[in-house]
Short mmCIF file of C-alpha atoms in Angstrom, two decimals:
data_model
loop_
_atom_site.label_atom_id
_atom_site.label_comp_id
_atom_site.label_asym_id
_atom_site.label_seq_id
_atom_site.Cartn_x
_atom_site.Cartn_y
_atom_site.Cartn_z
CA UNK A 1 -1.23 1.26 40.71
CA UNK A 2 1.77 4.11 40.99
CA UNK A 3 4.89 4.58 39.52
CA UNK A 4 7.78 2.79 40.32
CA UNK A 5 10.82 4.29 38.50
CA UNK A 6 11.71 6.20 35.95
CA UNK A 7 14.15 6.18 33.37
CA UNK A 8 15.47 9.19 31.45
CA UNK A 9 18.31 9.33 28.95
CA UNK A 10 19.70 11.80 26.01
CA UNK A 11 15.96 13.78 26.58
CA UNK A 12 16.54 17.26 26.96
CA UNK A 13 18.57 18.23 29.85
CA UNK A 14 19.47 14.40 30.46
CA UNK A 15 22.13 13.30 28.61
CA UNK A 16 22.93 10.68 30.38
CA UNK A 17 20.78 7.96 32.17
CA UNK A 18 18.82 9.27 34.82
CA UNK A 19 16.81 6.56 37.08
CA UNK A 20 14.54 7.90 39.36
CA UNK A 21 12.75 5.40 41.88
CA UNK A 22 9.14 6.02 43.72
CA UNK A 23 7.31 4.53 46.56
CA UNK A 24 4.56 4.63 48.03
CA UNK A 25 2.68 7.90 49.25
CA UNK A 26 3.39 10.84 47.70
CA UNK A 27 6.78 12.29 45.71
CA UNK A 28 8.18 15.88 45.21
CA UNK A 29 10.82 17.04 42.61
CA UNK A 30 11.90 20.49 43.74
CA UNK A 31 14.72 22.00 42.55
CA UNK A 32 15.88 26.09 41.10
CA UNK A 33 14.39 27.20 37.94
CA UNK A 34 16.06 25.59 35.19
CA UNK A 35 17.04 22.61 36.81
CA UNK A 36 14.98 19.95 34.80
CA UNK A 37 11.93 19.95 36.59
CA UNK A 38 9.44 20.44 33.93
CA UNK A 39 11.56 18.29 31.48
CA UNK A 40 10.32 15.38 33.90
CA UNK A 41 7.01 16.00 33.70
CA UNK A 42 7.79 16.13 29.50
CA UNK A 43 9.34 12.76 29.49
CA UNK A 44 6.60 11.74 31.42
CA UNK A 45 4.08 12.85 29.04
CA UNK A 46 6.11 12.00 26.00
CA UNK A 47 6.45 8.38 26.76
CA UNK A 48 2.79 8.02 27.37
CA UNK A 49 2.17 9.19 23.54
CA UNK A 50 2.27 12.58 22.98
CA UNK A 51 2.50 13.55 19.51
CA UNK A 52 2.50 16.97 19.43
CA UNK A 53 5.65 18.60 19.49
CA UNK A 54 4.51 22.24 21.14
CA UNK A 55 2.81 20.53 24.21
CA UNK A 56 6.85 19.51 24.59
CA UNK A 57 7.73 22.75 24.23
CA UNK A 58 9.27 22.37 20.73
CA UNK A 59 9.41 24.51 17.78
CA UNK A 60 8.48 22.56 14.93
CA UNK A 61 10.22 18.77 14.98
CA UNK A 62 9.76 16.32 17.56
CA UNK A 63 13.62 15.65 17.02
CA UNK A 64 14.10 18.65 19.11
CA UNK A 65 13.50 16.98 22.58
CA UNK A 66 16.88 14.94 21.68
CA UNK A 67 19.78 16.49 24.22
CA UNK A 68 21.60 18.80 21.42
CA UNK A 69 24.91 19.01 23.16
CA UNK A 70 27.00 21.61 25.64
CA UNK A 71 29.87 22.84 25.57
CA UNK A 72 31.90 19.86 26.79
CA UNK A 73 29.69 17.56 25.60
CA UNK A 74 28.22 16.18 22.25
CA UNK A 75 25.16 16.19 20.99
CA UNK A 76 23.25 12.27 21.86
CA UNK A 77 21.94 10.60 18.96
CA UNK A 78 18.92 9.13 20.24
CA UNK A 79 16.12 10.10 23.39
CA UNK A 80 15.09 6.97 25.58
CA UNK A 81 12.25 7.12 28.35
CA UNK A 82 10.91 4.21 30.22
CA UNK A 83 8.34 4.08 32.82
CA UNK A 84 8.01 1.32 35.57
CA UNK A 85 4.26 1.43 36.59
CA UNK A 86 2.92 -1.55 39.50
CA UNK A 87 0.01 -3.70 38.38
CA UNK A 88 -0.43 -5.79 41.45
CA UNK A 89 -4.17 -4.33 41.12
CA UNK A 90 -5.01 -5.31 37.97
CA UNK A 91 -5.34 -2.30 36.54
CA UNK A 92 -3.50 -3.21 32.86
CA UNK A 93 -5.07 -6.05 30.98
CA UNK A 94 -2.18 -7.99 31.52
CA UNK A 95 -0.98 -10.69 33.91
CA UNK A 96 2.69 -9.30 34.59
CA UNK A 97 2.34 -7.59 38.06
CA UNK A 98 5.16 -4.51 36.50
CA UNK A 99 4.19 -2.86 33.38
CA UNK A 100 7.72 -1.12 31.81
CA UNK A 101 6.45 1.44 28.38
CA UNK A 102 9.67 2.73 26.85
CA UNK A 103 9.60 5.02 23.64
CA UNK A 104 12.97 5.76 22.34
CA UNK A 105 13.04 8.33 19.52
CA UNK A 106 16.19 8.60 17.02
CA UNK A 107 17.76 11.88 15.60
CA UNK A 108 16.57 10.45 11.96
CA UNK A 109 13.01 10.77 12.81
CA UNK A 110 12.39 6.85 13.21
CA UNK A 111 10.58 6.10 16.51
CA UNK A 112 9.82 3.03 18.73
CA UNK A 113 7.44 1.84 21.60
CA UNK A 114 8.05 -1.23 23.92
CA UNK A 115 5.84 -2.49 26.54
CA UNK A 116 7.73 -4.98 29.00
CA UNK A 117 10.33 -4.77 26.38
CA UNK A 118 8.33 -6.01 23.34
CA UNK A 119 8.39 -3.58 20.23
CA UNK A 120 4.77 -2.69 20.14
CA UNK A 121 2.87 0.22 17.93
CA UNK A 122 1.87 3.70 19.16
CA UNK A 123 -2.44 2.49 18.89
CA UNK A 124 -0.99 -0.06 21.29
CA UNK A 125 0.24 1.98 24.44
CA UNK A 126 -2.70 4.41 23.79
CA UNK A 127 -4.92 1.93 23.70
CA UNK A 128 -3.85 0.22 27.12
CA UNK A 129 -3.69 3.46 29.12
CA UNK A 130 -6.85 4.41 27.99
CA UNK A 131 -9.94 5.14 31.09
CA UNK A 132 -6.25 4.83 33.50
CA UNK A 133 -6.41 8.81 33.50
CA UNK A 134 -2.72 7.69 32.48
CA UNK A 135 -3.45 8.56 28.68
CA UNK A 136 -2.37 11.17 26.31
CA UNK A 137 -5.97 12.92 26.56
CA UNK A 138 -6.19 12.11 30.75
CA UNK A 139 -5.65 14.31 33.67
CA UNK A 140 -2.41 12.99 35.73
CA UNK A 141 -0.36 15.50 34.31
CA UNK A 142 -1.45 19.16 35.33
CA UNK A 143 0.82 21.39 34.17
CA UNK A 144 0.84 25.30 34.83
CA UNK A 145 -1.89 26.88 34.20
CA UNK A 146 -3.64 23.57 33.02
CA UNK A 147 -6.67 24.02 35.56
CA UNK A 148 -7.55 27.25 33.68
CA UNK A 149 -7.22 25.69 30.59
CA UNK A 150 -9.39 23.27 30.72
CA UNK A 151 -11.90 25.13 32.74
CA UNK A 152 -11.74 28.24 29.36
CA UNK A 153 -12.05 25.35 26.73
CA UNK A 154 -15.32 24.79 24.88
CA UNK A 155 -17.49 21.81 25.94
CA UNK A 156 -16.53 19.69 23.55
CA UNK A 157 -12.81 19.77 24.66
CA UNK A 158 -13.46 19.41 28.31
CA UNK A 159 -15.61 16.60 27.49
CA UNK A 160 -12.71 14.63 26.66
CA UNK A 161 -11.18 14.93 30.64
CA UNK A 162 -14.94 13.71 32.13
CA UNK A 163 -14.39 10.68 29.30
CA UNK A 164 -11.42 9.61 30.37
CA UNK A 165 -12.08 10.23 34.21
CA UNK A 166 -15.60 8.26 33.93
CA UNK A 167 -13.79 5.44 32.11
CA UNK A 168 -15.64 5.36 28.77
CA UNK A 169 -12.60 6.97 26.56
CA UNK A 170 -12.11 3.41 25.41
CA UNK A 171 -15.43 3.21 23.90
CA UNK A 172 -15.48 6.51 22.40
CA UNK A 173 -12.28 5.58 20.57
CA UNK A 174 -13.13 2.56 19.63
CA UNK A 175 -16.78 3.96 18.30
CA UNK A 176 -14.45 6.46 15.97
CA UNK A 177 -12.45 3.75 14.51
CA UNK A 178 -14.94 1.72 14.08
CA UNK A 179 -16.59 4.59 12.25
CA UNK A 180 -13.79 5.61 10.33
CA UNK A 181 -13.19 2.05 8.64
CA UNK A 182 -17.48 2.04 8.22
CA UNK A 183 -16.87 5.43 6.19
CA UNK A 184 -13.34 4.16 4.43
CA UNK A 185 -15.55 0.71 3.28
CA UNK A 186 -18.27 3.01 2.09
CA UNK A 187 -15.98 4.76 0.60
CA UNK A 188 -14.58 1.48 -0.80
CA UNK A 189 -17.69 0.19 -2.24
CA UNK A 190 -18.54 3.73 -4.03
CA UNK A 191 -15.04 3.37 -5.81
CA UNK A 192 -16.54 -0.43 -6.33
CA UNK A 193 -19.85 0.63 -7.53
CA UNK A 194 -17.56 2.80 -10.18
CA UNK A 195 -15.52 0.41 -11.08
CA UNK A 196 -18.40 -2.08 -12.00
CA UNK A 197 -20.23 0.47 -14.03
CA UNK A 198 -17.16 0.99 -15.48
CA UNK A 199 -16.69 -2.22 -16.52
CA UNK A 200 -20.18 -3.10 -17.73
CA UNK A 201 -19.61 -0.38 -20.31
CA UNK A 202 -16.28 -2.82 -21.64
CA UNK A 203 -18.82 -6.41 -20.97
CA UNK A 204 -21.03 -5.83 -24.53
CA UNK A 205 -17.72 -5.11 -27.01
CA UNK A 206 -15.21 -8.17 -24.90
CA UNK A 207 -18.08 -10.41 -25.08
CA UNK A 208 -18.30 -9.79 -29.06
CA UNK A 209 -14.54 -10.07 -29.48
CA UNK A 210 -15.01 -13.31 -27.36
CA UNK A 211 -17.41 -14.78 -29.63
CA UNK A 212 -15.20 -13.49 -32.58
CA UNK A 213 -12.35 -15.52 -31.42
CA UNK A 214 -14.40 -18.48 -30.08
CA UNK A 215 -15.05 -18.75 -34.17
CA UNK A 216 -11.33 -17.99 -34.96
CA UNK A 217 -10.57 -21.09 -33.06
CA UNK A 218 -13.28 -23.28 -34.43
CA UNK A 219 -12.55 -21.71 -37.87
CA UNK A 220 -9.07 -22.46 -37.01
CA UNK A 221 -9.35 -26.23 -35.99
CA UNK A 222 -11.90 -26.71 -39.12
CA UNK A 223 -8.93 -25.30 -41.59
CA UNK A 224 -6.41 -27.62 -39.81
CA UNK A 225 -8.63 -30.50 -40.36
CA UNK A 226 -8.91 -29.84 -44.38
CA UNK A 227 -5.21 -29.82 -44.51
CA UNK A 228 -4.94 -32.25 -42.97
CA UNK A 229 -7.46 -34.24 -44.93
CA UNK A 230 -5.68 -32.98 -48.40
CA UNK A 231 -2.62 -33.85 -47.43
CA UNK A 232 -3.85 -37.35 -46.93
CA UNK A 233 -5.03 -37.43 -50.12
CA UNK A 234 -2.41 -36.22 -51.70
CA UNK A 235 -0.19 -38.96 -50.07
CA UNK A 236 -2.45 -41.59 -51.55
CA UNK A 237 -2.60 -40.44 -54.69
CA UNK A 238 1.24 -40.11 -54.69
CA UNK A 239 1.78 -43.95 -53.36
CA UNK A 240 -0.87 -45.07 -56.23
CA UNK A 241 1.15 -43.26 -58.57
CA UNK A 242 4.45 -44.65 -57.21
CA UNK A 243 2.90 -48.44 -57.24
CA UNK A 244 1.93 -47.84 -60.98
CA UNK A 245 5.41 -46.52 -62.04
CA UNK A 246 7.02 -49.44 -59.98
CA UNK A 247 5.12 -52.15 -62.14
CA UNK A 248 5.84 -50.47 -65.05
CA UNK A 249 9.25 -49.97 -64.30
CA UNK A 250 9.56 -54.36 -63.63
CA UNK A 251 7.63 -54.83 -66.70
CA UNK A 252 9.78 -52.85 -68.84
CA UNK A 253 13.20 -54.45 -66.77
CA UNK A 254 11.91 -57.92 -68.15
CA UNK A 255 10.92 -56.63 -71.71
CA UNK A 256 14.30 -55.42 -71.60
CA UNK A 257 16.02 -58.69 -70.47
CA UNK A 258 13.88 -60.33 -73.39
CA UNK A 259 15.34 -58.27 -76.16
CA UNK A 260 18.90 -58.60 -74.59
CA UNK A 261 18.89 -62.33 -75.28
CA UNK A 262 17.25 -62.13 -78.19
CA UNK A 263 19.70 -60.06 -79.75
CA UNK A 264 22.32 -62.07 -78.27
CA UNK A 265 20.34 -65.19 -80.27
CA UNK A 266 20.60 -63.42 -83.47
CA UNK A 267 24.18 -62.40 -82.82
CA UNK A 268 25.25 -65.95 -82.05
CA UNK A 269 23.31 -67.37 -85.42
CA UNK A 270 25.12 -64.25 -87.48
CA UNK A 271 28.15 -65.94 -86.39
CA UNK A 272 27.10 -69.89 -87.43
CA UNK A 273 26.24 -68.47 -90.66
#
């Protein structure tokens, strides 16, 4: 595995697109003081993760790595670095025989990774250079004064270069996120365990307005089925009492009828006599 090119544009000192191609063997960037050498080595170590803005040599914001202008020349609205790294030996996980990593950050904040020009996350490119001694916590990138460093720091922080030169970094980080989400669902089932107790205070008062309205309802139906029931009754007695007036009513149509002709009977005799 080495690197094949590099791509630099709107970081720092490079404004515009910079493509610098490697062989084989080894490579030296020499140049005067001030001529970009470092900010090489920075895009180097930028694209391969690094988060914190002081190991750029920034202030405070990330956004400063973003070329902020000259005099004849504005200030670029975006950073882009891409590195082309050979994987004829099968050093990636991957079957391409070129790995390309790009991270392109915007003046907005908003930042994005690519690997072989597929958006990716951050946990992704850390994760594949990880036991490379390509990653953000391995030791290809030596800067001044980085020997001493690392020689001064505690145990604990030196352990991390042995890691990732003995090849077991992956492990390690996968053991911490595997114990971070153990301690997140532990913390998970505490806020569970609360909100169970929590609710088997409500259980004993819902289940007595349950059976309250379970006898609403059947109190309910009951009622419905009375008036219902009445109002049958009701009907009946009203059609009896509508079948009795009806006969009444034809009984007293016929008496009538009667005394019509029997007054016109007398009427006709009043006038014989």
């Amino acid at each position: 595995m080495y690197l094949k090119s590099f791509d630099i544009q709107g970081f720092k000192s490079f404004p515009d697109k910079v493509s610098l191609i490697f062989g084989g063997g080894l490579t030296a960037v020499v140049g005067p003081n001030g001529s970009g050498k470092s900010n090489i080595a920075e895009a180097a170590q930028w694209v391969l993760g690094e988060q914190n803005p002081r190991a750029l040599r920034c202030e405070k914001r990330m956004e400063e790595i973003i070329f902020h202008g000259a005099a004849h020349r504005g200030p670029m609205g975006f950073a882009e670095v891409s590195l082309l790294l050979d994987n004829s030996g099968g050093l990636f996980p991957m079957e391409q025989q070129e790995v390309l990593v790009t991270r392109r950050l915007y003046r907005s904040g908003e930042s994005e990774y690519f690997l072989n020009k597929t958006a990716v996350r951050l946990k992704d490119v850390l994760e594949l250079f990880m036991d490379t001694g390509l990653g953000r916590d391995g030791y290809c990138l030596i800067g001044q004064g980085r020997i001493g460093e690392i020689l001064s720091d505690k145990s604990g922080d030196r352990r991390r270069v042995f890691e990732e030169a003995s090849g077991i970094s992956r492990y390690r980080h996968r053991k911490e996120e595997s114990e971070r989400k153990l301690a997140l669902a532990a913390d998970n089932l505490l806020r569970i365990g609360d909100k169970i107790e929590e609710l088997e205070l409500q259980v004993a008062p819902l289940r007595e307005q349950a059976e309250t309205a379970r006898t609403y309802l059947r109190m309910r139906d009951e009622l419905r089925g009375l008036e219902i029931n009445l109002w049958l009754e009701a009907l009946q007695k009203l059609r009896l009492s509508h079948d009795r007036v009806r006969d009444n009513y034809t009984d007293l149509t016929a008496q009538l009828e009667a005394g019509k002709m029997a007054v016109d009977e007398l009427y006709a005799e009043a006038e014989r006599l």
